[in-house]
Short mmCIF file of C-alpha atoms and ligand atoms in Angstrom, two decimals:
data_model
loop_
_atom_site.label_atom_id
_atom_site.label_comp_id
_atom_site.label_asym_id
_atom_site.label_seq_id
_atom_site.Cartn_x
_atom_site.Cartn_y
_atom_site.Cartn_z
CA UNK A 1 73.62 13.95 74.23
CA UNK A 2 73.24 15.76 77.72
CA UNK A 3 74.66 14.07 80.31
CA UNK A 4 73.39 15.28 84.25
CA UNK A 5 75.57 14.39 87.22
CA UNK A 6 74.19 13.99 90.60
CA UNK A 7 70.50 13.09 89.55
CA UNK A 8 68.97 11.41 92.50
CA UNK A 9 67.82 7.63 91.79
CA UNK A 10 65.46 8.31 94.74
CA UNK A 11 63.34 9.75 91.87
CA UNK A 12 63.67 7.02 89.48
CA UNK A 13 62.58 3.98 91.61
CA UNK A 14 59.08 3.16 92.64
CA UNK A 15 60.35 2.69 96.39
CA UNK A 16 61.38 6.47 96.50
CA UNK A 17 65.35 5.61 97.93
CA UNK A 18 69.15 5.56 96.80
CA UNK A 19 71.52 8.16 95.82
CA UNK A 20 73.00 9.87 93.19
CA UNK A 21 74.25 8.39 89.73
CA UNK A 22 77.29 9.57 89.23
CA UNK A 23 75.97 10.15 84.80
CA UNK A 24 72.62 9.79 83.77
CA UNK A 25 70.97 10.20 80.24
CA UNK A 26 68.00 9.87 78.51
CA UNK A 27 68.15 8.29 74.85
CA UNK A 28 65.50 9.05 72.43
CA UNK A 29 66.59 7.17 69.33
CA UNK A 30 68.86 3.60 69.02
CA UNK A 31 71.52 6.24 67.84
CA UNK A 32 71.31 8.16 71.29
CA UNK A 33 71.33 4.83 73.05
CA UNK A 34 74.34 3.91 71.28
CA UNK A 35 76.29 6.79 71.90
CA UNK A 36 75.76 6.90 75.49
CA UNK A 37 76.61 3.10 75.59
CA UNK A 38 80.04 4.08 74.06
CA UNK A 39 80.28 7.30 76.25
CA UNK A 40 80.02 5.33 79.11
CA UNK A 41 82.42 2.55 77.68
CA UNK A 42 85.25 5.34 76.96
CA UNK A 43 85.09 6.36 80.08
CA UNK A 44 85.56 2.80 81.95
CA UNK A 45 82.11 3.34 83.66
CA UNK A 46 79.36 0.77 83.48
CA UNK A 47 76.37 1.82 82.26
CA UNK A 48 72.73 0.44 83.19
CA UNK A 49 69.17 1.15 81.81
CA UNK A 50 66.71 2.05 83.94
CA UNK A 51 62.72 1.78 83.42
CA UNK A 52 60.35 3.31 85.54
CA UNK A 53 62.79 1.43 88.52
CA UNK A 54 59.59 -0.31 90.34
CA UNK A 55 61.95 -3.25 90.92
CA UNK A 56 65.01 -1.58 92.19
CA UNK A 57 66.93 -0.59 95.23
CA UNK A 58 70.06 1.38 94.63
CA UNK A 59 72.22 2.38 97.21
CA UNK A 60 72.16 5.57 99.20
CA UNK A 61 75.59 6.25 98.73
CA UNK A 62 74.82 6.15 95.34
CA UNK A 63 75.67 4.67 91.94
CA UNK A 64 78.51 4.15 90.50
CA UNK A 65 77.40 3.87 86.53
CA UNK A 66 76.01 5.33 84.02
CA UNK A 67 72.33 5.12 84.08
CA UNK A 68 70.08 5.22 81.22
CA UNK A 69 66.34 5.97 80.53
CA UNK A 70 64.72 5.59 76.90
CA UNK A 71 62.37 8.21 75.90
CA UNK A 72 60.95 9.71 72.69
CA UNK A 73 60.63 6.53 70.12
CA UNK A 74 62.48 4.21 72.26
CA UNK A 75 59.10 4.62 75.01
CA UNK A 76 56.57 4.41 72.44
CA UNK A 77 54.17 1.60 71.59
CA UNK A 78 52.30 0.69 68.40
CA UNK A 79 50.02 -2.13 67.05
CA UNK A 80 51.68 -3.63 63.52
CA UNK A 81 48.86 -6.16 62.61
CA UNK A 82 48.80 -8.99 65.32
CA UNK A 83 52.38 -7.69 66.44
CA UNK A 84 53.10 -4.94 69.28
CA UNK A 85 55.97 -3.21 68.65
CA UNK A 86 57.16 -1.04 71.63
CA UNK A 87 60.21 0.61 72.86
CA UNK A 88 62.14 -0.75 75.55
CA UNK A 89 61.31 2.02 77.81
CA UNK A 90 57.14 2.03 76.84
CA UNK A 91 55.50 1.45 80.01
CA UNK A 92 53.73 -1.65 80.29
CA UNK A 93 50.32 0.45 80.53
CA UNK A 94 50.77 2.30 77.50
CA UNK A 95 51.64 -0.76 75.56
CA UNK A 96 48.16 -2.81 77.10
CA UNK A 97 45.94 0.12 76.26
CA UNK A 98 47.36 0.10 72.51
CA UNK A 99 46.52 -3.55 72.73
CA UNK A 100 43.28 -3.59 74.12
CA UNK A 101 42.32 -0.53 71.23
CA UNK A 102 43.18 -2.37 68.59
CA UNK A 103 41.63 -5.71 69.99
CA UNK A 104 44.12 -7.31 70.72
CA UNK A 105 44.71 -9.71 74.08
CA UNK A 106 47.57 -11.53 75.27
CA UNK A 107 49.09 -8.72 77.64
CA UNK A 108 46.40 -8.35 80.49
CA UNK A 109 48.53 -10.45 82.80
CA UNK A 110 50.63 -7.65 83.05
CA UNK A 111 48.21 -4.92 83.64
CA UNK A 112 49.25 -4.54 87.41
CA UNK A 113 53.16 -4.81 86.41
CA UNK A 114 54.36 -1.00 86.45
CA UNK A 115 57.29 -1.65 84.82
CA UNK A 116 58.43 -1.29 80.95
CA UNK A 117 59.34 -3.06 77.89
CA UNK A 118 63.14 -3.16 78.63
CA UNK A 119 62.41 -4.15 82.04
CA UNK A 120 60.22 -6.53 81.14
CA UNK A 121 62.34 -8.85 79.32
CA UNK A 122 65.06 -8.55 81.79
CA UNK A 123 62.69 -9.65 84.33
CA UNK A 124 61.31 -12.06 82.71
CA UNK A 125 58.36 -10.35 84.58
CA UNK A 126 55.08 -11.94 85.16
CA UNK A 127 51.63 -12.51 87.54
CA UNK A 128 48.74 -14.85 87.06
CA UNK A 129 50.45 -17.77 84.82
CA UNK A 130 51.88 -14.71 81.99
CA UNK A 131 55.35 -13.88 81.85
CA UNK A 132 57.30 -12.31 78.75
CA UNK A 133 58.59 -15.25 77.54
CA UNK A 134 55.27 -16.38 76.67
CA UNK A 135 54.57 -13.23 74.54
CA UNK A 136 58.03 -12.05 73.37
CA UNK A 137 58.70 -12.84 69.75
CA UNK A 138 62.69 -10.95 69.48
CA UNK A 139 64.07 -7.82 71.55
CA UNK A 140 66.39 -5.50 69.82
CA UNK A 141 69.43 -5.20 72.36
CA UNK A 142 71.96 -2.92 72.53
CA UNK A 143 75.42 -2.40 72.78
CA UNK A 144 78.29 -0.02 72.86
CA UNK A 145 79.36 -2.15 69.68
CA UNK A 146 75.78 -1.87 68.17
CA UNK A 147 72.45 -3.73 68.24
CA UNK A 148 70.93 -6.87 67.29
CA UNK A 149 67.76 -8.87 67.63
CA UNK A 150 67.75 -11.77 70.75
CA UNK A 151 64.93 -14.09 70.28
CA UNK A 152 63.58 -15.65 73.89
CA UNK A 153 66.17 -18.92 74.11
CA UNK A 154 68.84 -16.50 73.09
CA UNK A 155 67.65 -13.85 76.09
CA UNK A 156 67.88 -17.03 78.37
CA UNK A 157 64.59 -16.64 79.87
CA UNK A 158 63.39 -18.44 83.45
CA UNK A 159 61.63 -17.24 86.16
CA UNK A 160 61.91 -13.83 86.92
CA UNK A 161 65.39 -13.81 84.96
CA UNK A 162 67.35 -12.95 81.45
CA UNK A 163 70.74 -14.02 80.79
CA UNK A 164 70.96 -10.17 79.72
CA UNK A 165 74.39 -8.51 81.15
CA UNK A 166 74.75 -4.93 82.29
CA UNK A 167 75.87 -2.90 79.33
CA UNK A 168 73.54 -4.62 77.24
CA UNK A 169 70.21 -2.57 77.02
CA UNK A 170 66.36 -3.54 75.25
CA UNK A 171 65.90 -0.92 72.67
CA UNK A 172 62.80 -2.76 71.36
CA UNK A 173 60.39 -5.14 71.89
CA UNK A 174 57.42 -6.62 69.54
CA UNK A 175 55.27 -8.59 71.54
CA UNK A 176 52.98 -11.54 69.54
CA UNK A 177 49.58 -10.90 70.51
CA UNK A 178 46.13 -12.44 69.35
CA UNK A 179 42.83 -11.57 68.53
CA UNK A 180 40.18 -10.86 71.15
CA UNK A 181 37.40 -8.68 71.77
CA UNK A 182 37.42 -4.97 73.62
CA UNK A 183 35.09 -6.01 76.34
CA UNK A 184 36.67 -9.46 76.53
CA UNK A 185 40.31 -7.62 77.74
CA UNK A 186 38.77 -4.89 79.53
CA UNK A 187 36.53 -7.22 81.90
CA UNK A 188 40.18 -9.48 82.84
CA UNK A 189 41.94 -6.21 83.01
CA UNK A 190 39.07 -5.48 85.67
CA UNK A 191 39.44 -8.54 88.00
CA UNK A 192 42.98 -9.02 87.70
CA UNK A 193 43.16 -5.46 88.96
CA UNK A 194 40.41 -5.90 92.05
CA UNK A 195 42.44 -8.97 92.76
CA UNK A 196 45.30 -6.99 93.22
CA UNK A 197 44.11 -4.45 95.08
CA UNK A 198 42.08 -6.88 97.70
CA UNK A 199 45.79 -8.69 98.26
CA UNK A 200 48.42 -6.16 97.62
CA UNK A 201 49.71 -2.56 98.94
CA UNK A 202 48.85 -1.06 95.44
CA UNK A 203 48.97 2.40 96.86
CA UNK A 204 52.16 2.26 98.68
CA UNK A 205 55.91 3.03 97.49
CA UNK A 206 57.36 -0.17 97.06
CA UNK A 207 59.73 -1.88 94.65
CA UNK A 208 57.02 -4.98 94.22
CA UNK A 209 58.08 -8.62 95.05
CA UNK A 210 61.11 -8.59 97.09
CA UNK A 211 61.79 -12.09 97.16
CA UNK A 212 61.57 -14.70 94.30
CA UNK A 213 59.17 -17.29 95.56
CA UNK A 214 61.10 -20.54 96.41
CA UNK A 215 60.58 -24.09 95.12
CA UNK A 216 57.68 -25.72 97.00
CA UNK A 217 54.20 -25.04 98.19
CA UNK A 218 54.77 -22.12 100.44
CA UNK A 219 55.33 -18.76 98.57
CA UNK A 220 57.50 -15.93 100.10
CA UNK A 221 54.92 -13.99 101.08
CA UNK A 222 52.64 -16.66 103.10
CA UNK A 223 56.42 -17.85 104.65
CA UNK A 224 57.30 -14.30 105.97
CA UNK A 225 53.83 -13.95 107.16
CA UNK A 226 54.27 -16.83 109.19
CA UNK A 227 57.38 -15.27 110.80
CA UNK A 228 55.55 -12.88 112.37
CA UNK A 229 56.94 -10.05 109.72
CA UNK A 230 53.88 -8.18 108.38
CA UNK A 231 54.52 -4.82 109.99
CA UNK A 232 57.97 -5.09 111.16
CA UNK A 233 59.71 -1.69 110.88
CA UNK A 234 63.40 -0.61 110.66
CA UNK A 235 64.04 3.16 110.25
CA UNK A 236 61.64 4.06 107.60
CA UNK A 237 61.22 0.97 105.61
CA UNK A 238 58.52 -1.45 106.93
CA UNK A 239 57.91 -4.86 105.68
CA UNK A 240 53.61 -4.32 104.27
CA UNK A 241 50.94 -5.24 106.78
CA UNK A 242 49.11 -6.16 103.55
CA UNK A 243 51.81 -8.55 101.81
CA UNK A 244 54.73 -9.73 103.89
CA UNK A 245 56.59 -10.15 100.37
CA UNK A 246 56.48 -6.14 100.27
CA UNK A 247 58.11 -3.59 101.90
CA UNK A 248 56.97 -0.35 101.94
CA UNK A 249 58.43 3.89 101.93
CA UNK A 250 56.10 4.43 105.10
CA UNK A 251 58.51 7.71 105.05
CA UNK A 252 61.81 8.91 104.89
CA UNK A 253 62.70 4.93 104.24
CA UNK A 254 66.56 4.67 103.33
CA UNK A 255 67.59 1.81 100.97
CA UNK A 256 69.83 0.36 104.09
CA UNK A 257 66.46 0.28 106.19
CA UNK A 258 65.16 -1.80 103.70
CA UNK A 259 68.11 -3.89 103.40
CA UNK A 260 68.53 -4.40 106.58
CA UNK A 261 64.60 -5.42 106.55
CA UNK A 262 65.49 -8.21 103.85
CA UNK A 263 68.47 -9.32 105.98
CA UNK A 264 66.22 -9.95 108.38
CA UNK A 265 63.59 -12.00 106.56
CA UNK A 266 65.86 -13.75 105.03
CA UNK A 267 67.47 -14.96 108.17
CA UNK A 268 64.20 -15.72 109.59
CA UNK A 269 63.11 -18.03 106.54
CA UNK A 270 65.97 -19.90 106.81
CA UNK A 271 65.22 -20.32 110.69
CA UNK A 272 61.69 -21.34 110.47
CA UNK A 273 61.47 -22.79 106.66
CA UNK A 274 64.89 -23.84 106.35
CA UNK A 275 65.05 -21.80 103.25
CA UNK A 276 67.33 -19.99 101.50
CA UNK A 277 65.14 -17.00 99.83
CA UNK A 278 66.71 -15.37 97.01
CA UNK A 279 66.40 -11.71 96.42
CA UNK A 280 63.80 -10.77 93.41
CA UNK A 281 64.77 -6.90 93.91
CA UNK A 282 67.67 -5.85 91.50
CA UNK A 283 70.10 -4.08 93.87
CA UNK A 284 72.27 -1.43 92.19
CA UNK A 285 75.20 0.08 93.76
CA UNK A 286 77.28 -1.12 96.85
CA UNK A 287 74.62 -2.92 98.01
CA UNK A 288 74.87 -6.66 99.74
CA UNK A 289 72.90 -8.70 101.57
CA UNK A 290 75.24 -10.26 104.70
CA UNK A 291 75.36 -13.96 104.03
CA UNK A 292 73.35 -16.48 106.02
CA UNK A 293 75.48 -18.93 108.09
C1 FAD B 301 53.31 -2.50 92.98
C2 FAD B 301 54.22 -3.38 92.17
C3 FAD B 301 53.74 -4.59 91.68
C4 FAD B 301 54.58 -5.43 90.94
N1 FAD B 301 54.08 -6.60 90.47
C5 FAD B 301 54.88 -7.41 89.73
C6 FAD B 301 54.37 -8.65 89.20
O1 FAD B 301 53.23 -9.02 89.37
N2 FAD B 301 55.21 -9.43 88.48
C7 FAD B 301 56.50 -9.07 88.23
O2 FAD B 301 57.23 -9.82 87.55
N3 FAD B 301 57.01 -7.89 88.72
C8 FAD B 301 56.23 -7.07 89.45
N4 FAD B 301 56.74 -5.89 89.94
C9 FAD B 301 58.15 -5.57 89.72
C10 FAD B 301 58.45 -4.74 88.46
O3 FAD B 301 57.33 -3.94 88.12
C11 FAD B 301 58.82 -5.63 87.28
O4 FAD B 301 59.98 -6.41 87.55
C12 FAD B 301 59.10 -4.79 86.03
O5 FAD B 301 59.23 -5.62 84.91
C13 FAD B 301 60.34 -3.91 86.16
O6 FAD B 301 60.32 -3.05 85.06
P1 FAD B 301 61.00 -1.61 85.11
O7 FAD B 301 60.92 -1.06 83.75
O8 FAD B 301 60.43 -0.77 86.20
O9 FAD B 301 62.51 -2.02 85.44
P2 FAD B 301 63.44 -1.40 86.56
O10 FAD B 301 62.86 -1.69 87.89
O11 FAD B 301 63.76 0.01 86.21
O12 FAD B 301 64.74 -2.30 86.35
C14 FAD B 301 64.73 -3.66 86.71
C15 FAD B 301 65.93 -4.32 86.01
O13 FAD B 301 65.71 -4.26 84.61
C16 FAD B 301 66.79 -3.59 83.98
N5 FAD B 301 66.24 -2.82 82.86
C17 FAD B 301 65.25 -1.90 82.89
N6 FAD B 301 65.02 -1.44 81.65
C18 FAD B 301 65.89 -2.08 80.84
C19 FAD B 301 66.16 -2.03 79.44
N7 FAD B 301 65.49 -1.23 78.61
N8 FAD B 301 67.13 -2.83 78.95
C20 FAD B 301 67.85 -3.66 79.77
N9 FAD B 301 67.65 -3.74 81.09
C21 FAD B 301 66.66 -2.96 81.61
C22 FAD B 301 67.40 -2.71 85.06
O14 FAD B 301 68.76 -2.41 84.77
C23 FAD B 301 67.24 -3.59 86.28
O15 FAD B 301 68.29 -4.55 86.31
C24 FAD B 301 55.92 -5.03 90.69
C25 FAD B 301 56.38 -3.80 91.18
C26 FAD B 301 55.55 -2.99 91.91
C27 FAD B 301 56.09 -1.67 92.42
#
C-alpha cells in the first residue's frame, strides 16, 4: 500500500479547489481497501473515499483524513445477465456505456451525473425522476472491520442522501437493469444530454448542484435567480450566469470564495423566500457555513 502525503484535493474535485490531504491512497482490490481502512483506523485518522469529487468542496487549508480513491477492479464495470456489477469507484459513464452495449436501459438518467458508483449511492444521486435507489439492488460496504452487503432500506436512502458514515466506503455496486434496445438508450442518452447542455454550465468547473432543492414549487436554482445572483462574483468563485444553483472556477477560485458565495445565497433565500436552503455540496475539512439568524 503506498501512501502520498500532501496530494492536493484541488486535483481530485471537479471544482478545481482545497488543499492538501494530509494521506491519500488508491485501493485496487477489497483487500487494499481494507487495509487502508485499518491504516487509517491505527492511526486515529478518519478516512474518506473519494470518487471523481464532482460534488465536493474541501477546504484550502486542507484535509485532515485519510482519503481514498478505488482503482483497478474496484473502478471497473461489467454486465452479469440483467445485473451491472461495478466497482464503487467505476465512473458513472463507463458503467452506462457497458449498459447501453449489452442492451441494457435503466441508467440513462444518470448519463450527465459525472460522478461514480461509490458516490452514487452515497448521494443517493439523481436527475430527470432516476435516482440510485430506484436501480440499486445491494452495495458491498466497507470497513476497517471488513465488508458486507447493504441493501437500499439498509443504506437509508432519501433525496440526495445515505445513512452511510465516514469510514464506511462502497466497494461494489450491482445495479438491476432491464432490457431495452441500443438505439432506444442511445436516442434518451441524446436529449437528456442537449437538455443539459441548453440549461446547465456543462463546460465549466463546478461541483454540480450546490443546494438541495427545498420543499415547494420553487427550486434552488429559479429562487437564487430571483435574488439577483446569476453572476455574482467573490474572489474567483462566481455563482453561473447559466444556473444560479451553480457556481463556477471562473479562475484561481478558492474553496472560501465559494463558501463565502453560498453564505451569501443562503442568506438571501432566507430574506426573500423565507427559506432555509440546505447545502447539497459535501464539504470536507474545516469547512462551515456561518449560521443564519
Ligand atoms: C456538472 C455536474 C452535474 C451534476 N449533476 C448532478 C445531477 O444531475 N444529479 C446529482 O445527483 N448529482 C449531480 N452532480 C453531483 C455529483 O456528480 C453526484 O453527487 C455524484 O454522485 C458524486 O459522485 P462522485 O463519485 O464524484 O463523489 P464525490 O464528489 O467524490 O463524493 C461525494 C460524497 O460521496 C462520498 N463517496 C464517494 N465515493 C464513495 C465511495 N466509494 N464510498 C463511500 N462514499 C463515497 C464522498 O466521501 C463524499 O461524501 C453533478 C456534478 C457536476 C459537476
Amino acid at each position: 500500500m503506498k501512501v502520498e502525503e500532501g496530494v492536493s484535493l484541488s486535483r481530485l474535485t471537479t471544482i478545481g479547489t482545497g488543499g492538501p490531504a494530509c494521506a491519500f491512497v488508491r485501493a485496487g482490490s477489497l483487500g487494499e481497501l481494507e487495509a487502508a481502512l485499518a491504516w487509517a483506523r491505527a492511526r486515529g485518522l478518519p478516512a474518506v473515499a473519494i470518487g471523481l469529487g464532482s460534488n465536493v468542496l474541501a477546504a484550502d487549508a486542507g484535509v485532515e483524513a485519510l482519503v481514498v480513491r478505488l482503482d483497478g477492479e474496484l473502478a471497473a464495470a461489467a454486465v452479469e445477465g440483467e445485473r451491472l456489477v461495478a466497482g464503487g469507484g467505476a465512473p458513472n459513464a463507463v458503467c452506462l456505456h457497458r449498459a447501453r452495449a449489452a442492451g441494457l436501459g435503466g441508467f440513462e438518467f444518470a448519463c450527465a451525473i459525472p460522478g461514480t458508483a461509490g458516490g452514487g449511492v452515497w448521494m443517493n444521486a439523481g436527475a430527470y425522476g432516476g435516482d440510485w435507489d430506484a436501480i440499486l439492488v445491494r452495495a458491498l460496504v466497507a470497513t476497517a472491520d471488513g465488508s458486507g452487503w447493504l441493501t437500499p432500506p439498509e443504506l437509508g436512502l432519501s433525496y440526495r442522501h445515505s445513512g452511510l458514515t465516514r469510514d464506511q466506503v462502497v466497494a461494489r455496486v450491482e445495479y438491476r437493469l432491464e432490457r431495452r434496445s441500443v438505439d432506444e438508450i442511445k436516442h434518451r442518452v441524446a436529449e437528456l444530454t442537449a437538455q443539459r447542455k441548453a440549461t446547465q454550465p456543462t463546460n465549466k468547473r463546478t461541483f454540480g448542484s450546490v443546494f438541495k432543492n427545498p420543499d415547494g414549487a420553487v427550486g434552488a436554482g429559479r429562487m437564487l435567480e430571483g435574488c439577483g445572483l446569476k453572476g455574482h462574483r467573490i474572489g474567483g468563485a462566481v455563482i453561473s450566469p447559466r444556473h444560479a444553483n451553480f457556481i463556477e472556477n471562473a479562475g484561481g477560485a478558492t474553496s472560501a470564495d465559494a463558501l463565502a458565495l453560498m453564505a451569501e445565497a443562503r442568506r438571501r433565500a432566507r430574506e426573500q423566500y423565507g427559506v432555509e436552503l440546505e447545502h447539497e455540496v459535501v464539504l470536507l475539512g474545516e469547512l462551515e457555513l456561518p449560521p443564519l439568524d
